[in-house]
Coordinates of C-alpha atoms in Angstrom, one line a residue:
M16 CA 16.9 0.1 7.3
K17 CA 15.1 3.1 5.8
H18 CA 12.3 2.5 3.3
L19 CA 11.4 5.5 0.9
F20 CA 8.3 6.4 -1.0
D21 CA 6.7 8.9 -3.0
V22 CA 3.7 10.6 -1.1
D23 CA 1.8 11.4 -4.1
I24 CA 2.0 8.0 -5.6
A25 CA 1.0 6.7 -2.1
I26 CA -2.1 8.9 -2.1
K27 CA -3.0 7.8 -5.5
Y28 CA -2.2 4.2 -5.5
G29 CA -1.7 3.1 -2.0
V30 CA 1.3 3.0 0.4
N31 CA 2.5 -0.6 -0.6
V32 CA 2.4 0.3 -4.3
A33 CA 4.5 3.4 -3.6
I34 CA 7.1 1.5 -1.6
I35 CA 7.6 -1.5 -4.0
L36 CA 7.6 0.8 -7.0
E37 CA 10.4 3.0 -5.5
N38 CA 12.4 -0.3 -4.7
M39 CA 12.0 -1.4 -8.3
N40 CA 12.9 1.9 -9.8
Y41 CA 16.1 1.9 -7.7
W42 CA 17.4 -1.5 -8.7
I43 CA 16.4 -0.9 -12.4
K44 CA 18.3 2.5 -12.5
K45 CA 21.3 0.6 -10.8
N46 CA 21.0 -2.1 -13.3
E47 CA 21.0 0.5 -16.1
A48 CA 24.2 2.3 -14.7
N49 CA 26.0 -1.0 -14.5
D50 CA 24.4 -2.1 -18.0
K51 CA 23.0 -5.4 -16.5
H52 CA 19.7 -7.3 -17.2
F53 CA 18.9 -5.5 -20.5
Y54 CA 16.3 -7.4 -22.3
E55 CA 13.8 -6.6 -25.1
G56 CA 14.9 -2.9 -25.1
K57 CA 14.7 -2.1 -21.4
Y58 CA 16.3 -2.8 -18.1
W59 CA 14.7 -5.3 -15.7
T60 CA 15.0 -6.3 -11.9
Y61 CA 13.9 -9.6 -10.4
N62 CA 12.7 -10.9 -7.0
S63 CA 10.7 -13.8 -5.5
I64 CA 7.7 -13.1 -3.3
K65 CA 9.6 -14.7 -0.4
A66 CA 12.5 -12.1 -1.1
F67 CA 10.1 -9.1 -1.2
H68 CA 8.7 -10.2 2.1
E69 CA 12.2 -10.6 3.8
M70 CA 12.8 -6.9 2.4
F71 CA 9.5 -5.7 3.6
P72 CA 8.6 -7.8 6.7
Y73 CA 5.6 -5.3 7.5
M74 CA 3.9 -6.7 4.4
S75 CA 2.6 -10.3 4.3
E76 CA 3.5 -12.5 1.1
R77 CA -0.3 -12.3 0.2
Q78 CA -0.2 -8.5 0.4
I79 CA 2.9 -8.4 -1.8
S80 CA 1.4 -10.8 -4.4
Y81 CA -1.7 -8.7 -4.4
C82 CA 0.4 -5.6 -4.7
L83 CA 2.4 -6.6 -7.5
N84 CA -0.6 -7.8 -9.4
K85 CA -2.2 -4.5 -8.7
I86 CA 0.9 -2.7 -10.0
V87 CA 0.8 -4.6 -13.1
E88 CA -2.9 -4.0 -13.7
L89 CA -2.4 -0.3 -13.2
G90 CA 0.3 -0.4 -16.1
L91 CA 3.1 0.9 -13.9
I92 CA 5.2 -2.1 -14.5
E93 CA 5.4 -5.2 -16.7
K94 CA 6.4 -8.9 -15.9
G95 CA 8.9 -11.1 -17.7
N96 CA 10.8 -14.3 -17.3
F97 CA 14.4 -14.3 -18.4
N98 CA 15.6 -17.1 -16.0
K99 CA 18.3 -19.4 -17.5
L100 CA 16.6 -22.5 -15.8
K101 CA 13.1 -23.4 -17.1
Y102 CA 11.9 -24.5 -13.8
D103 CA 12.8 -21.2 -12.1
Q104 CA 9.6 -19.1 -11.7
T105 CA 11.3 -15.9 -10.3
C106 CA 9.7 -13.0 -11.8
W107 CA 11.3 -10.3 -13.5
Y108 CA 9.8 -6.7 -13.6
A109 CA 10.4 -3.4 -15.7
I110 CA 8.8 0.0 -15.4
T111 CA 6.5 0.7 -18.1
D112 CA 6.6 4.1 -20.1
F113 CA 3.5 5.1 -18.0
G114 CA 5.2 4.2 -14.7
N115 CA 8.3 6.3 -15.6
S116 CA 6.2 9.2 -16.6
I117 CA 4.5 9.0 -13.0
L118 CA 7.8 8.6 -11.2
Q119 CA 9.4 11.6 -13.4
N120 CA 6.3 13.8 -12.7
C121 CA 6.7 13.2 -9.0
Q122 CA 10.4 13.9 -9.0
M123 CA 9.7 17.2 -10.9
E124 CA 7.1 18.0 -8.0
E125 CA 9.8 17.1 -5.4
T126 CA 12.3 19.5 -7.0
N127 CA 9.9 22.4 -7.3
L128 CA 9.0 21.9 -3.7
S129 CA 12.6 21.9 -2.6
N130 CA 13.3 25.0 -4.7
G131 CA 10.6 27.0 -2.6
F132 CA 10.9 25.0 0.7
N133 CA 11.9 28.0 2.9
A134 CA 9.0 30.0 1.6
I135 CA 6.1 27.4 2.1
V136 CA 7.1 25.2 5.0
K137 CA 6.7 26.2 8.5
P138 CA 8.7 24.4 11.3
I139 CA 6.9 22.1 13.5
P140 CA 7.0 23.4 17.2
N141 CA 8.1 21.2 20.1
I142 CA 5.0 20.8 22.4
N143 CA 4.3 18.6 25.4
T144 CA 1.9 15.8 25.9
D145 CA -1.0 18.1 27.3
I146 CA -0.6 20.7 24.6
N147 CA -0.5 18.0 21.9
T148 CA -3.6 16.5 23.3
D149 CA -5.3 19.9 22.8
V150 CA -3.9 20.4 19.4
N151 CA -5.1 16.9 18.3
T152 CA -8.6 17.5 19.8
Y153 CA -9.0 20.9 17.7
I154 CA -7.6 19.3 14.5
K155 CA -10.3 16.5 14.9
K156 CA -13.0 19.0 15.6
E157 CA -11.9 21.1 12.5
S158 CA -11.6 17.9 10.3
K159 CA -15.3 17.1 10.9
K160 CA -16.2 20.3 9.2
K161 CA -14.5 19.1 6.0
K162 CA -16.0 16.6 3.6
E163 CA -15.2 13.1 4.5
T164 CA -13.4 10.9 2.0
L165 CA -12.6 7.2 2.0
S166 CA -9.1 7.8 3.1
S167 CA -10.1 10.3 5.8
V168 CA -12.6 7.7 7.4
I169 CA -9.9 5.1 7.5
D170 CA -7.4 7.5 9.1
S171 CA -9.7 8.4 11.7
Y172 CA -10.7 4.7 12.3
T173 CA -7.3 3.5 13.3
D174 CA -3.6 4.5 14.0
N175 CA -2.4 1.0 13.1
E176 CA -0.6 1.4 9.8
E177 CA -0.9 -2.3 8.8
L178 CA -4.6 -2.2 9.4
K179 CA -4.8 1.1 7.4
D180 CA -3.1 -0.4 4.4
C181 CA -5.4 -3.5 4.5
L182 CA -8.6 -1.4 4.7
K183 CA -7.2 0.9 1.8
E184 CA -6.5 -2.4 -0.3
F185 CA -10.2 -3.5 0.7
V186 CA -11.6 0.0 -0.7
E187 CA -9.4 -0.3 -3.9
M188 CA -10.8 -3.9 -4.5
R189 CA -14.5 -2.8 -4.0
K190 CA -14.0 0.2 -6.3
A191 CA -12.6 -2.0 -8.9
G192 CA -15.4 -4.5 -8.6
N193 CA -18.0 -1.6 -8.7
K194 CA -16.8 0.5 -11.5
G195 CA -14.8 2.9 -9.2
M196 CA -18.0 3.5 -6.9
F197 CA -17.6 2.9 -3.2
T198 CA -19.2 5.3 -0.8
V199 CA -18.2 6.6 2.5
S200 CA -21.5 5.2 3.9
A201 CA -20.7 1.8 2.7
L202 CA -17.2 1.8 4.2
K203 CA -18.4 2.9 7.6
K204 CA -21.0 0.1 7.7
N205 CA -18.3 -2.4 6.8
L206 CA -16.1 -0.9 9.5
G207 CA -18.9 -1.2 11.9
K208 CA -19.4 -4.8 11.2
L209 CA -15.5 -5.3 11.6
D210 CA -15.7 -3.8 15.1
K211 CA -18.3 -6.4 16.1
L212 CA -16.2 -9.2 14.6
A213 CA -12.9 -8.5 16.3
I214 CA -11.9 -6.7 19.5
N215 CA -8.2 -5.8 18.7
D216 CA -6.2 -4.7 15.6
G217 CA -4.5 -8.1 15.0
A218 CA -7.8 -9.8 14.6
K219 CA -9.2 -7.0 12.3
I220 CA -6.2 -7.4 10.1
D221 CA -6.7 -11.1 9.7
I222 CA -10.3 -10.6 8.9
V223 CA -9.6 -8.0 6.3
N224 CA -6.9 -10.0 4.8
Q225 CA -9.4 -13.2 4.6
T226 CA -11.8 -10.8 2.6
L227 CA -9.0 -9.7 0.2
E228 CA -7.9 -13.2 -0.4
H229 CA -11.5 -14.3 -1.2
T230 CA -12.2 -11.0 -3.0
W231 CA -15.5 -10.8 -0.8
K232 CA -17.7 -7.6 -0.6
G233 CA -17.8 -7.5 3.3
F234 CA -16.2 -8.9 6.4
Y235 CA -17.0 -12.2 8.0
P236 CA -15.9 -14.4 10.9
L237 CA -12.5 -16.1 10.3
Q238 CA -12.8 -19.5 9.0
D239 CA -9.9 -21.0 11.0
G240 CA -12.0 -22.0 14.1
R241 CA -11.3 -19.0 16.3
N242 CA -14.8 -17.8 16.3
N243 CA -17.3 -18.0 19.1
Q244 CA -21.0 -18.9 18.5
K245 CA -22.0 -15.3 18.3
G246 CA -19.9 -14.5 15.5
G247 CA -17.4 -12.5 17.4
T248 CA -13.7 -13.4 17.2
I249 CA -12.0 -14.6 20.3
F250 CA -8.6 -12.7 21.0

């Protein structure tokens, strides 16, 4: 199964937001084509958190719940309840006018890019491992000359995509709680503490998820009895 998302939306709002929004847009467009699930002047789609998790197994149910709430807060989608049974709490979702404008703008940019594709895109050369290592070393040296951003710090910190997504959610949470301000220096200090608390990516993901769940400002040892006396996580 292939999952698609818009890069511009991912850069602005996060990869998980881009993936779920693209999925909702697909099903809403399909319902519109079949004239299904039309309520209150718009077309809707529905899914449970569990169903989303089965569709996107690389996201935890907590991450999906957090992401859905985030998309609602951003004003990209709205929630509804059109279930026939009163006890059925399955959520319904519709894309807002603002959300549609974001999607349409990105589609227009993709169209413009594809029209000029041959003129601006160069083919990626086939290179062996030794050359690739040299290229990556050069790129890292060059990137240090550029101004660091929160995203670039996270990208250079880990190659684990799940850990990257968790850390980006942590950054968004800190920015939201501090009127948009969260510095590169503050992020590096938190990452330094994360390195002291865990020795592998799995442990780091658990610690970051714990912080997101409790909306803490930093990282702390796991509260499930897997910590040693020095505060380092045993894995």
